[in-house]
PDB file of C-alpha atoms and ligand atoms in Angstrom:
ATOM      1  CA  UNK I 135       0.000   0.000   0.000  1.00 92.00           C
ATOM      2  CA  UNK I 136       1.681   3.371  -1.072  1.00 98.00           C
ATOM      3  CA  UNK I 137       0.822   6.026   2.018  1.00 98.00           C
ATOM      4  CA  UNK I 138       1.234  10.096   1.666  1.00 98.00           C
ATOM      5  CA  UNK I 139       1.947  11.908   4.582  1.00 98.00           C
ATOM      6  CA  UNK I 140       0.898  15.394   3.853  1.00 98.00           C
ATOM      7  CA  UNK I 141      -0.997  18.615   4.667  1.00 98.00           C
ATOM      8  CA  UNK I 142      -3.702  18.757   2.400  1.00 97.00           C
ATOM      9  CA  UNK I 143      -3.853  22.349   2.191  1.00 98.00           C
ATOM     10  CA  UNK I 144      -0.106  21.874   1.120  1.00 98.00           C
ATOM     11  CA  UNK I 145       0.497  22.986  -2.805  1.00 98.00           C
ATOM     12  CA  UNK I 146       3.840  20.717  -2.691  1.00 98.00           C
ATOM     13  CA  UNK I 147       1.313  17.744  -1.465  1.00 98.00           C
ATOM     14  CA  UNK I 148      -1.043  18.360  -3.957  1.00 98.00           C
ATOM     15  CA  UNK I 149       1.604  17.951  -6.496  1.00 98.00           C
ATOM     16  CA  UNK I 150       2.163  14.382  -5.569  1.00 98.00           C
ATOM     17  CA  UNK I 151      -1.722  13.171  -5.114  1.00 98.00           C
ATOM     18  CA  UNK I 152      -2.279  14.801  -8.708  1.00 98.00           C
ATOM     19  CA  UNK I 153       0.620  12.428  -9.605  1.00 98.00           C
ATOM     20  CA  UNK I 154      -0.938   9.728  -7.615  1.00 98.00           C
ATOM     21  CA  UNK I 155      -4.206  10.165  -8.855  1.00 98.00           C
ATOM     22  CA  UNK I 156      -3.343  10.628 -12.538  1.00 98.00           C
ATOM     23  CA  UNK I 157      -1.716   7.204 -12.596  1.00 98.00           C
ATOM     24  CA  UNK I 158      -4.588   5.562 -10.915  1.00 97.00           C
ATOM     25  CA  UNK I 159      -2.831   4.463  -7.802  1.00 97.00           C
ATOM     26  CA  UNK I 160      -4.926   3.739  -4.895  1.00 97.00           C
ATOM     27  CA  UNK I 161      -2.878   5.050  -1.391  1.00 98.00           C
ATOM     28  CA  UNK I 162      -3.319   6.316   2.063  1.00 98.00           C
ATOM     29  CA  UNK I 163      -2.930   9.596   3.201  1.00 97.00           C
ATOM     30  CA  UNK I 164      -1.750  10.492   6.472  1.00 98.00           C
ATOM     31  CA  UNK I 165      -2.479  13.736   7.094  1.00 97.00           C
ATOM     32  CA  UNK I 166      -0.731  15.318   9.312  1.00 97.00           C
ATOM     33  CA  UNK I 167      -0.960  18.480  11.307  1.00 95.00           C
ATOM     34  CA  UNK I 168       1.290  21.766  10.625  1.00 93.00           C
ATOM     35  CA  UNK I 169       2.671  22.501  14.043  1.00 89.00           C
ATOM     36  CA  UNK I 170       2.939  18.706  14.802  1.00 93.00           C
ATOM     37  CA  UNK I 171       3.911  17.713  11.484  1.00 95.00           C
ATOM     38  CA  UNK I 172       7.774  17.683  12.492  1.00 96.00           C
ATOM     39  CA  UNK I 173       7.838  14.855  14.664  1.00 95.00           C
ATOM     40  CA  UNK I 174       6.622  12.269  12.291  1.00 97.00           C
ATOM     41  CA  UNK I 175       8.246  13.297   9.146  1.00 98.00           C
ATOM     42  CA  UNK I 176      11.679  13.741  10.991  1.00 98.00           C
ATOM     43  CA  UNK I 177      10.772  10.106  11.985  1.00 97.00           C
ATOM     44  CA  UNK I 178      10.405   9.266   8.106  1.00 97.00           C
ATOM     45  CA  UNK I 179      13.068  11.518   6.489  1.00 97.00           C
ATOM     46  CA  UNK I 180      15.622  14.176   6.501  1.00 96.00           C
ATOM     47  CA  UNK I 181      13.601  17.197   6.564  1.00 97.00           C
ATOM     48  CA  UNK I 182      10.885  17.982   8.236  1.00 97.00           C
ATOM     49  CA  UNK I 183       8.710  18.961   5.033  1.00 98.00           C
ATOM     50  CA  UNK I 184       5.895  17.022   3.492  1.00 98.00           C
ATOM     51  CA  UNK I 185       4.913  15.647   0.833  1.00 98.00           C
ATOM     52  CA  UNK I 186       6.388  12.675   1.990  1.00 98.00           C
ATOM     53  CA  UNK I 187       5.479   8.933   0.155  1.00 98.00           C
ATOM     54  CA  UNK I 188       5.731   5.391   1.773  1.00 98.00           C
ATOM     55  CA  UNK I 189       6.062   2.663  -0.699  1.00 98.00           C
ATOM     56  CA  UNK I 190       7.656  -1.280   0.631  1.00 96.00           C
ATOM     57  CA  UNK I 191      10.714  -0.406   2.071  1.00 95.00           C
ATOM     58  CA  UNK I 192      10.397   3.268   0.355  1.00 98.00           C
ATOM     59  CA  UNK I 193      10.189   6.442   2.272  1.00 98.00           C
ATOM     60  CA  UNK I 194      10.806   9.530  -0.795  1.00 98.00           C
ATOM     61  CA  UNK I 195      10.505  12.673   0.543  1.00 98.00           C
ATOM     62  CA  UNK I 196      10.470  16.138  -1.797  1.00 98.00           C
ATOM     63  CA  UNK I 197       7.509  16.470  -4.792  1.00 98.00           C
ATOM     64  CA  UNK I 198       9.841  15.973  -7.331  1.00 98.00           C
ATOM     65  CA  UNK I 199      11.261  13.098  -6.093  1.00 98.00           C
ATOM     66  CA  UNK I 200       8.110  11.485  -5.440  1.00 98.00           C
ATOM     67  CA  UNK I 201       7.268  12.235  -8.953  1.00 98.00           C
ATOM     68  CA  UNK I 202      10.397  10.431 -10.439  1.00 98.00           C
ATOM     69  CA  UNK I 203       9.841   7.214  -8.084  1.00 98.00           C
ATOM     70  CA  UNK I 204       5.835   6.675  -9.403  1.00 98.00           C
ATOM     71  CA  UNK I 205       7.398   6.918 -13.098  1.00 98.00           C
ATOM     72  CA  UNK I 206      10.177   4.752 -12.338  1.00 97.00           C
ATOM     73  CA  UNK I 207       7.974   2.479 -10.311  1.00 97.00           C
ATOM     74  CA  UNK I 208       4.602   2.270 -12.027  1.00 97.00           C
ATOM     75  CA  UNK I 209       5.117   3.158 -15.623  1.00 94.00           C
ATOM     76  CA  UNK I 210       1.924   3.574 -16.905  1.00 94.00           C
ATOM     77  CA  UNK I 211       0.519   6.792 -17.715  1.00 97.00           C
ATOM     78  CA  UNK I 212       4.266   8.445 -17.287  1.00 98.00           C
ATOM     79  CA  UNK I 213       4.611  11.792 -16.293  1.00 98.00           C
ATOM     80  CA  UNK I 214       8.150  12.481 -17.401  1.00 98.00           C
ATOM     81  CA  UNK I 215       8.921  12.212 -21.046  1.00 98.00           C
ATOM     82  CA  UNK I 216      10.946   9.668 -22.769  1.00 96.00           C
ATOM     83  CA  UNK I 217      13.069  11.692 -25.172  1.00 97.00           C
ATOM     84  CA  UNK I 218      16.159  13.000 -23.258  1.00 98.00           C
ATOM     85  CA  UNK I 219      15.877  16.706 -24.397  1.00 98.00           C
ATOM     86  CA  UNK I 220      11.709  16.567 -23.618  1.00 98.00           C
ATOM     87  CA  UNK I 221      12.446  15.051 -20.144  1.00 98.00           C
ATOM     88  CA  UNK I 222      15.168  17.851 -19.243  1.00 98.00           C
ATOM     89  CA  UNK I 223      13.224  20.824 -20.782  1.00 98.00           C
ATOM     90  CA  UNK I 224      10.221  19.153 -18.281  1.00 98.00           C
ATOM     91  CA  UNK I 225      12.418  18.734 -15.120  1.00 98.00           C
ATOM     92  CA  UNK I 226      13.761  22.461 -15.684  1.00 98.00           C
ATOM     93  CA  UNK I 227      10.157  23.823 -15.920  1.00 98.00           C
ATOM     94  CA  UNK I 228       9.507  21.939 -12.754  1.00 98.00           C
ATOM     95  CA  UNK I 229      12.445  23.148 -10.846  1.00 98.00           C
ATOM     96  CA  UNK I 230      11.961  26.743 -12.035  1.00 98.00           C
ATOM     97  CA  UNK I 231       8.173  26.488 -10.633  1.00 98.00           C
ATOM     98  CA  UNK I 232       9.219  24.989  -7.630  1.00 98.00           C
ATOM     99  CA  UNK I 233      11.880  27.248  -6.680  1.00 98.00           C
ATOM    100  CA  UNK I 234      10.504  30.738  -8.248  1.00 98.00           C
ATOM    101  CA  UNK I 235       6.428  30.403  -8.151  1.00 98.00           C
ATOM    102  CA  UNK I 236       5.702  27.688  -5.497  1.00 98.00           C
ATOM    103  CA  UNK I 237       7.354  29.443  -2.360  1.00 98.00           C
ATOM    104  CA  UNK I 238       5.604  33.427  -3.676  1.00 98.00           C
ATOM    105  CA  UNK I 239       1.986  31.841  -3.827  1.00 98.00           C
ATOM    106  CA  UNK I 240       2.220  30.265  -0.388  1.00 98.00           C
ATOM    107  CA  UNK I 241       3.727  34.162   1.123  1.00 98.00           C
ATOM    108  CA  UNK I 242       0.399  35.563  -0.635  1.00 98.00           C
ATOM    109  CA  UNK I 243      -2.145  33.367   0.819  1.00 98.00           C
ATOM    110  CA  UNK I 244      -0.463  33.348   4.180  1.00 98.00           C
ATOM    111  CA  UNK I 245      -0.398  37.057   4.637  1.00 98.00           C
ATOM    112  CA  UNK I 246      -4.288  36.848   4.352  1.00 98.00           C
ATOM    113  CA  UNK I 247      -4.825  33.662   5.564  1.00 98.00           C
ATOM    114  CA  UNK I 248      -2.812  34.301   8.696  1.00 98.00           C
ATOM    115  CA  UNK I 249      -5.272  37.585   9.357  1.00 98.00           C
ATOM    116  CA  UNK I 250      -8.436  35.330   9.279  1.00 98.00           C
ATOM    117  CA  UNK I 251      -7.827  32.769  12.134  1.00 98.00           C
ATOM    118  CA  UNK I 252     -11.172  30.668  11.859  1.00 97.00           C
ATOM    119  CA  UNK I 253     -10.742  30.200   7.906  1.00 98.00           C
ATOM    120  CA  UNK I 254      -7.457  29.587   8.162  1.00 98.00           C
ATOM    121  CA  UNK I 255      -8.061  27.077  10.848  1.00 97.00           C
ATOM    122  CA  UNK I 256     -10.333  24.962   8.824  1.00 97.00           C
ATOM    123  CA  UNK I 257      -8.273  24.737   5.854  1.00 97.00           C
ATOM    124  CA  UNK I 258      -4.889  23.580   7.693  1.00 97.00           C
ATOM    125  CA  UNK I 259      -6.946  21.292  10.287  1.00 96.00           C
ATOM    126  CA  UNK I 260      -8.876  20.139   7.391  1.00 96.00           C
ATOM    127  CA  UNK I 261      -9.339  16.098   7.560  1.00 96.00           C
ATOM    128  CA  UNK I 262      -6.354  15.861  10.041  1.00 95.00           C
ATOM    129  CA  UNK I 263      -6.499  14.333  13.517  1.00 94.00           C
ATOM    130  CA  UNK I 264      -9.703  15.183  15.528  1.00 95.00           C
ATOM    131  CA  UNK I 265      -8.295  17.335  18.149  1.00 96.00           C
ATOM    132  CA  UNK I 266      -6.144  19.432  15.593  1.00 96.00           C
ATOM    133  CA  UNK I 267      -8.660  21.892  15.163  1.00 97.00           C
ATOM    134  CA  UNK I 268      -8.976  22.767  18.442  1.00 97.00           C
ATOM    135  CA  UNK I 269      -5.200  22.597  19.098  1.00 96.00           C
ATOM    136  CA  UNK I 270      -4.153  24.979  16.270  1.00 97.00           C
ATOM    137  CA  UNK I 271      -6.529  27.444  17.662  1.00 97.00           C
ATOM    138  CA  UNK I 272      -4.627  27.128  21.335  1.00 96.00           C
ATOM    139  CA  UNK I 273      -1.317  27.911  19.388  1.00 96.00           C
ATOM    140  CA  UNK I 274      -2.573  30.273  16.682  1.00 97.00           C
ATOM    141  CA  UNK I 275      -0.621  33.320  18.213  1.00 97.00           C
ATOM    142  CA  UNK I 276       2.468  31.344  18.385  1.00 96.00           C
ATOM    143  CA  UNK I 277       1.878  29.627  15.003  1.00 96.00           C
ATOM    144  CA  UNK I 278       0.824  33.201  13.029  1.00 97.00           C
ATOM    145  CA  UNK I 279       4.126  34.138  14.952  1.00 97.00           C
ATOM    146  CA  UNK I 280       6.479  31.335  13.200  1.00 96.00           C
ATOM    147  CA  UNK I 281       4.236  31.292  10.168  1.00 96.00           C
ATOM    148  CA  UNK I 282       5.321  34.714   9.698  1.00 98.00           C
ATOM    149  CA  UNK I 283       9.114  33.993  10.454  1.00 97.00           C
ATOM    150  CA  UNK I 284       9.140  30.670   7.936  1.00 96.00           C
ATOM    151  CA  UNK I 285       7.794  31.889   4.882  1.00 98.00           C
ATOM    152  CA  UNK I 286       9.678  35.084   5.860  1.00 98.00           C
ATOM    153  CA  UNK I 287       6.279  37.218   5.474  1.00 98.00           C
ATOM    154  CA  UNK I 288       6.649  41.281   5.184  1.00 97.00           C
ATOM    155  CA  UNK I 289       5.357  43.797   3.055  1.00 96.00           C
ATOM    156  CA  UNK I 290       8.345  44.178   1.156  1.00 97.00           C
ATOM    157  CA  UNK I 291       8.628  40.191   0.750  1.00 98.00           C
ATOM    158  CA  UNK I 292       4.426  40.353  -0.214  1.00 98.00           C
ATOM    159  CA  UNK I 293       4.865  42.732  -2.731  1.00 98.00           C
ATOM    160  CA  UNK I 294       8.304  41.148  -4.271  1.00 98.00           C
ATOM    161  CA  UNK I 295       6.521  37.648  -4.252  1.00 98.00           C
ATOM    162  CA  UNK I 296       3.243  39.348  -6.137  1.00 98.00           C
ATOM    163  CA  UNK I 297       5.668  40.443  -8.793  1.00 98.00           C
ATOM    164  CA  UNK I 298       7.555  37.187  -9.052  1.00 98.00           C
ATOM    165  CA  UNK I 299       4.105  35.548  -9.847  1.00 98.00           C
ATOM    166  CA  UNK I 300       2.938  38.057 -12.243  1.00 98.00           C
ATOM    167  CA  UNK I 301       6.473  37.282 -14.496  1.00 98.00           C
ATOM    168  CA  UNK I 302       6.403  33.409 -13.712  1.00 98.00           C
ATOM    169  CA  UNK I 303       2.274  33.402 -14.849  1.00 98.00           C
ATOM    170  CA  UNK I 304       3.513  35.791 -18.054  1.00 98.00           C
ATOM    171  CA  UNK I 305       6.429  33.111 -19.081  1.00 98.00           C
ATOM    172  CA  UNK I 306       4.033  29.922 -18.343  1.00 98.00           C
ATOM    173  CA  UNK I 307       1.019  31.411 -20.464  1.00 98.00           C
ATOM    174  CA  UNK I 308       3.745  32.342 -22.997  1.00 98.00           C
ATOM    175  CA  UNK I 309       4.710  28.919 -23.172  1.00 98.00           C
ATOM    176  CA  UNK I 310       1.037  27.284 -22.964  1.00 98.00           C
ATOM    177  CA  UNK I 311       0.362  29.429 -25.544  1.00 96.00           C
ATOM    178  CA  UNK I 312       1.310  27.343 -28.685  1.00 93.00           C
ATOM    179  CA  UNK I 313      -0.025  23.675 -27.785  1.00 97.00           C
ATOM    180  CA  UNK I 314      -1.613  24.210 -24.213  1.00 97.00           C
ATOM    181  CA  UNK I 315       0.942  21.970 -22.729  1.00 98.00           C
ATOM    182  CA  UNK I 316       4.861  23.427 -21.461  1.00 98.00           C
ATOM    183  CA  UNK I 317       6.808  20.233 -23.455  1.00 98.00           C
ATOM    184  CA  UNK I 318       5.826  19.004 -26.955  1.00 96.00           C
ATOM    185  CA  UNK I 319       2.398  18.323 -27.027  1.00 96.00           C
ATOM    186  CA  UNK I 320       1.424  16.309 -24.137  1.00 97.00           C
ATOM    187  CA  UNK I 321       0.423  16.592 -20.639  1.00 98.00           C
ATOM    188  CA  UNK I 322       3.228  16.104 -18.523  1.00 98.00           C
ATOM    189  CA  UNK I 323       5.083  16.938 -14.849  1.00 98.00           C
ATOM    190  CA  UNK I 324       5.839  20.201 -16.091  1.00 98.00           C
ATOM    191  CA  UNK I 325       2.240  21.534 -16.514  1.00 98.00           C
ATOM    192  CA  UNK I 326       0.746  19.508 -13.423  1.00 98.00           C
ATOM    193  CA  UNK I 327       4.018  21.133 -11.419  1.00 98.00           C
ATOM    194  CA  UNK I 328       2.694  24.601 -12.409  1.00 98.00           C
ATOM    195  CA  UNK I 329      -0.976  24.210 -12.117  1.00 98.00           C
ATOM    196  CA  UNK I 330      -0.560  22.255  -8.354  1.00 98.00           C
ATOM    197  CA  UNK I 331       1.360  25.583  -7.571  1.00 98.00           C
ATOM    198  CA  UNK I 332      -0.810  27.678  -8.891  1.00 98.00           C
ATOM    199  CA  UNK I 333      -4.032  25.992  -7.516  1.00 98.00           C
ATOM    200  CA  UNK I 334      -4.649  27.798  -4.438  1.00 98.00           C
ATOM    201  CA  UNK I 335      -5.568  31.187  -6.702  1.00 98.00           C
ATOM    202  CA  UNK I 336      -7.711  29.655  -8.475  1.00 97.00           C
ATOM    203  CA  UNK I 337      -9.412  26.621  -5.931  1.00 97.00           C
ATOM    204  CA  UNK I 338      -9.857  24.004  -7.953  1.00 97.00           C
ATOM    205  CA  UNK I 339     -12.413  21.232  -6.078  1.00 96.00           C
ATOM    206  CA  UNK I 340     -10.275  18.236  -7.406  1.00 97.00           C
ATOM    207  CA  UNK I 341      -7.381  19.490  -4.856  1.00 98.00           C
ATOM    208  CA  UNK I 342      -9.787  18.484  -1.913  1.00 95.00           C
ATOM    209  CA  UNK I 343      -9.687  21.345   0.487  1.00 95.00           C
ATOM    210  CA  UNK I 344     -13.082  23.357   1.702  1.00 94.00           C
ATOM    211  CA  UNK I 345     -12.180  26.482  -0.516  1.00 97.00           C
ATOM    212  CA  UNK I 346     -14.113  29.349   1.230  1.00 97.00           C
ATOM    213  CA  UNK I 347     -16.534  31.239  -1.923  1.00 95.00           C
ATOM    214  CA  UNK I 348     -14.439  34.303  -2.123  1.00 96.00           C
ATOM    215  CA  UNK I 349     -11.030  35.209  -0.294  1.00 98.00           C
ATOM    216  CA  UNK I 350     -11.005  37.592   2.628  1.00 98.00           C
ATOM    217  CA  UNK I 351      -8.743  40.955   1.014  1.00 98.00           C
ATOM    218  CA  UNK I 352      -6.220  41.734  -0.021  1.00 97.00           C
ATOM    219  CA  UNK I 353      -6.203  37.956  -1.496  1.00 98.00           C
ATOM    220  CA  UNK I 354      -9.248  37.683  -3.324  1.00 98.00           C
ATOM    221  CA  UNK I 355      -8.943  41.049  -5.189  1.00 98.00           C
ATOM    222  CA  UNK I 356      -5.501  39.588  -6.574  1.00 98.00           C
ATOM    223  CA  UNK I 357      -6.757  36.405  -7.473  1.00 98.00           C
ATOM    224  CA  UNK I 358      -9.804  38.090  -9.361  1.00 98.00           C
ATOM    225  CA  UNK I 359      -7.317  40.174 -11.450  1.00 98.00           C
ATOM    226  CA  UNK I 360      -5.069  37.296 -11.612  1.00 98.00           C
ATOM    227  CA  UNK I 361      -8.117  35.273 -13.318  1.00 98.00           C
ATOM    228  CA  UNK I 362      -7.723  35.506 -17.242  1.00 98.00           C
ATOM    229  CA  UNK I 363      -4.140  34.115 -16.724  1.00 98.00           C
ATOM    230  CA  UNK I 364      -5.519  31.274 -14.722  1.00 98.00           C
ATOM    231  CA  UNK I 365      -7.831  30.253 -17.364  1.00 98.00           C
ATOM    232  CA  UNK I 366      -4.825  27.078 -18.541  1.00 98.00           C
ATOM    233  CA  UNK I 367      -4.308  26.351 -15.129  1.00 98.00           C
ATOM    234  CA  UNK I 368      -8.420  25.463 -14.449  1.00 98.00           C
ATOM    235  CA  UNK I 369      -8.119  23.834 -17.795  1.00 98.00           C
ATOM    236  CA  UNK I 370      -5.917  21.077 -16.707  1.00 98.00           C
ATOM    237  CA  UNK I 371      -7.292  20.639 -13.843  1.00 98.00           C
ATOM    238  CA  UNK I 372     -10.601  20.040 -15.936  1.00 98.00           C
ATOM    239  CA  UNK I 373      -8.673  18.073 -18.528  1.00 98.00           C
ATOM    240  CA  UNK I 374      -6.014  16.103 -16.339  1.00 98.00           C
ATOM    241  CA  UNK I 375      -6.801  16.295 -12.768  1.00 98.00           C
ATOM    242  CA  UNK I 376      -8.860  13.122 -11.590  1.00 95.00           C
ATOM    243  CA  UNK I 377     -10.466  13.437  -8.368  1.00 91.00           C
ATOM    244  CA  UNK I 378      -8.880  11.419  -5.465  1.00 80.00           C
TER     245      UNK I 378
HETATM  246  N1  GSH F 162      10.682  21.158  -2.185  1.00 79.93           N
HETATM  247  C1  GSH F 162       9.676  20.562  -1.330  1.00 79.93           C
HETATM  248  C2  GSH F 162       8.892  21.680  -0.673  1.00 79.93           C
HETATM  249  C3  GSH F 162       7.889  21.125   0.311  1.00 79.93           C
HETATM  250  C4  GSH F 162       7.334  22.181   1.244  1.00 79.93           C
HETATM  251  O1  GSH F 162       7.712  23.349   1.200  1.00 79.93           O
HETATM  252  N2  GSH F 162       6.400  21.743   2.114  1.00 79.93           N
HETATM  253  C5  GSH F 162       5.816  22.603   3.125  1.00 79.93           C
HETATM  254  C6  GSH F 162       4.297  22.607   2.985  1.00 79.93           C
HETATM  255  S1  GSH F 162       3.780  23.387   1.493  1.00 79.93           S
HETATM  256  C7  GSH F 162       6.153  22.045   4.491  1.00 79.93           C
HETATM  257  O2  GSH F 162       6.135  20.849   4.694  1.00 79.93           O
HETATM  258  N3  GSH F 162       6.452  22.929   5.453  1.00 79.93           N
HETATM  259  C8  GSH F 162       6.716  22.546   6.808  1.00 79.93           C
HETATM  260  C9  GSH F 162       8.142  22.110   7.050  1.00 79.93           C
HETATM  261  O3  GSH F 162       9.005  22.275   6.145  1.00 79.93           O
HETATM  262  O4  GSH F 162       8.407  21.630   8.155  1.00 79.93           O
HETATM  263  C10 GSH F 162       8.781  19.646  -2.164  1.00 79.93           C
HETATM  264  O5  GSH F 162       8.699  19.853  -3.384  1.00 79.93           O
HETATM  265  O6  GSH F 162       8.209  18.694  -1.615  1.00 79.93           O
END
């Protein structure tokens, strides 16, 4: 049985149940809760961080990685491409979205989120253990506190990280622009790297979390002018995202 530990409000997380979900794997997932997290997946792995998958023997921690293992693993429906100048053009519009977009979406929705303790609440204790809920509101103070230290959150680093996705949504939609897809002309980790990261501006159902109808501000006014270049991102969710 493959397991996922992960937060499902996490965007790195929902990178590797798209993954999961497009290859038609049935698996676990442990979710876990952020606060707590630390002490099971330091248990597992290296770093604290989630997504972290459990296959056999198999702990792979990092999306990327997990991504690599399921192709190398279970073949069908592969993610990365065979030919050797596809795959590398793939993996280095997956590391560029991971390092430059993934990290600047999370600041953005934090600095709102972290403003708006009862909806912020419910999406990180969402499906996690019964008495998280209740426990992240105890340590909310503390937790905005570190929050705000982690993702090294200030308006200077806001409004750098709203310009960072601006660029990064100009040079994807760029891209998208001649086939719909980042490599060649097929679906691959590239796009579903993008659009996972992405997701939270747009709220997609398939990625599983109770998306509230509209934002509290500043959020939801950038993700309404952000729209129109979010229209590729809905459409592979619509196209290539099953539910799971
Ligand atoms: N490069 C990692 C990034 C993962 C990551 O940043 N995970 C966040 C949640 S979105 C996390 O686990 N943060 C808590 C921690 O690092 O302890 C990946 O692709 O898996």
């Amino acid at each position: 049985m493959i397991k996922l530990y992960q937060f499902p409000i996490s965007h790195y997380s929902e990178k590797a149940r798209w993954a999961l979900a497009y290859k038609g794997l049935p698996y676990q997932k442990v979710n876990l809760l952020p606060g707590l997290h630390s002490k099971t997946t330091t248990r597992l792995a290296k770093r604290s961080s989630v997504p972290i998958l459990q296959h056999e023997q198999n702990i792979i921690q990092n999306s990327s990685d997990i991504i690599d293992y399921l192709d190398q693993h279970f073949s069908e429906r592969p993610l990365t491409p065979v030919d050797p100048a596809a795959r590398a053009q793939a993996l280095e519009w997956e590391n560029y979205v991971d390092k430059e977009l993934g990290p600047h979406v999370r600041r953005l929705c934090y600095f709102t989120l972290l403003d708006h303790p009862r909806l912020c609440i419910s999406l990180l204790g969402h499906q996690g253990p019964w008495y998280g809920k209740l426990f992240l509101r105890l340590i909310f103070p503390k937790l905005r506190k570190l929050m705000y230290h982690y993702l090294k959150i200030s308006p200077e680093s806001v409004a750098e990280s709203e310009q960072q996705v601006r660029q990064a949504l100009a040079k994807l939609n760029q891209a998208w622009r001649h086939s719909g897809y980042l490599v060649g002309d097929q679906f691959s980790r590239a796009d579903l790297a993008a659009a996972a990261l992405l997701a939270p501006l747009c709220a997609p159902s398939q990625y599983g979390i109770p998306w509230p109808k509209h934002y509290p501000q500043p959020l939801d006014s950038l993700c309404q002018q952000l729209s129109p270049q979010l229209q590729r991102v809905r459409e592979l969710y619509r196209l290539h995202r099953p539910d799971s």
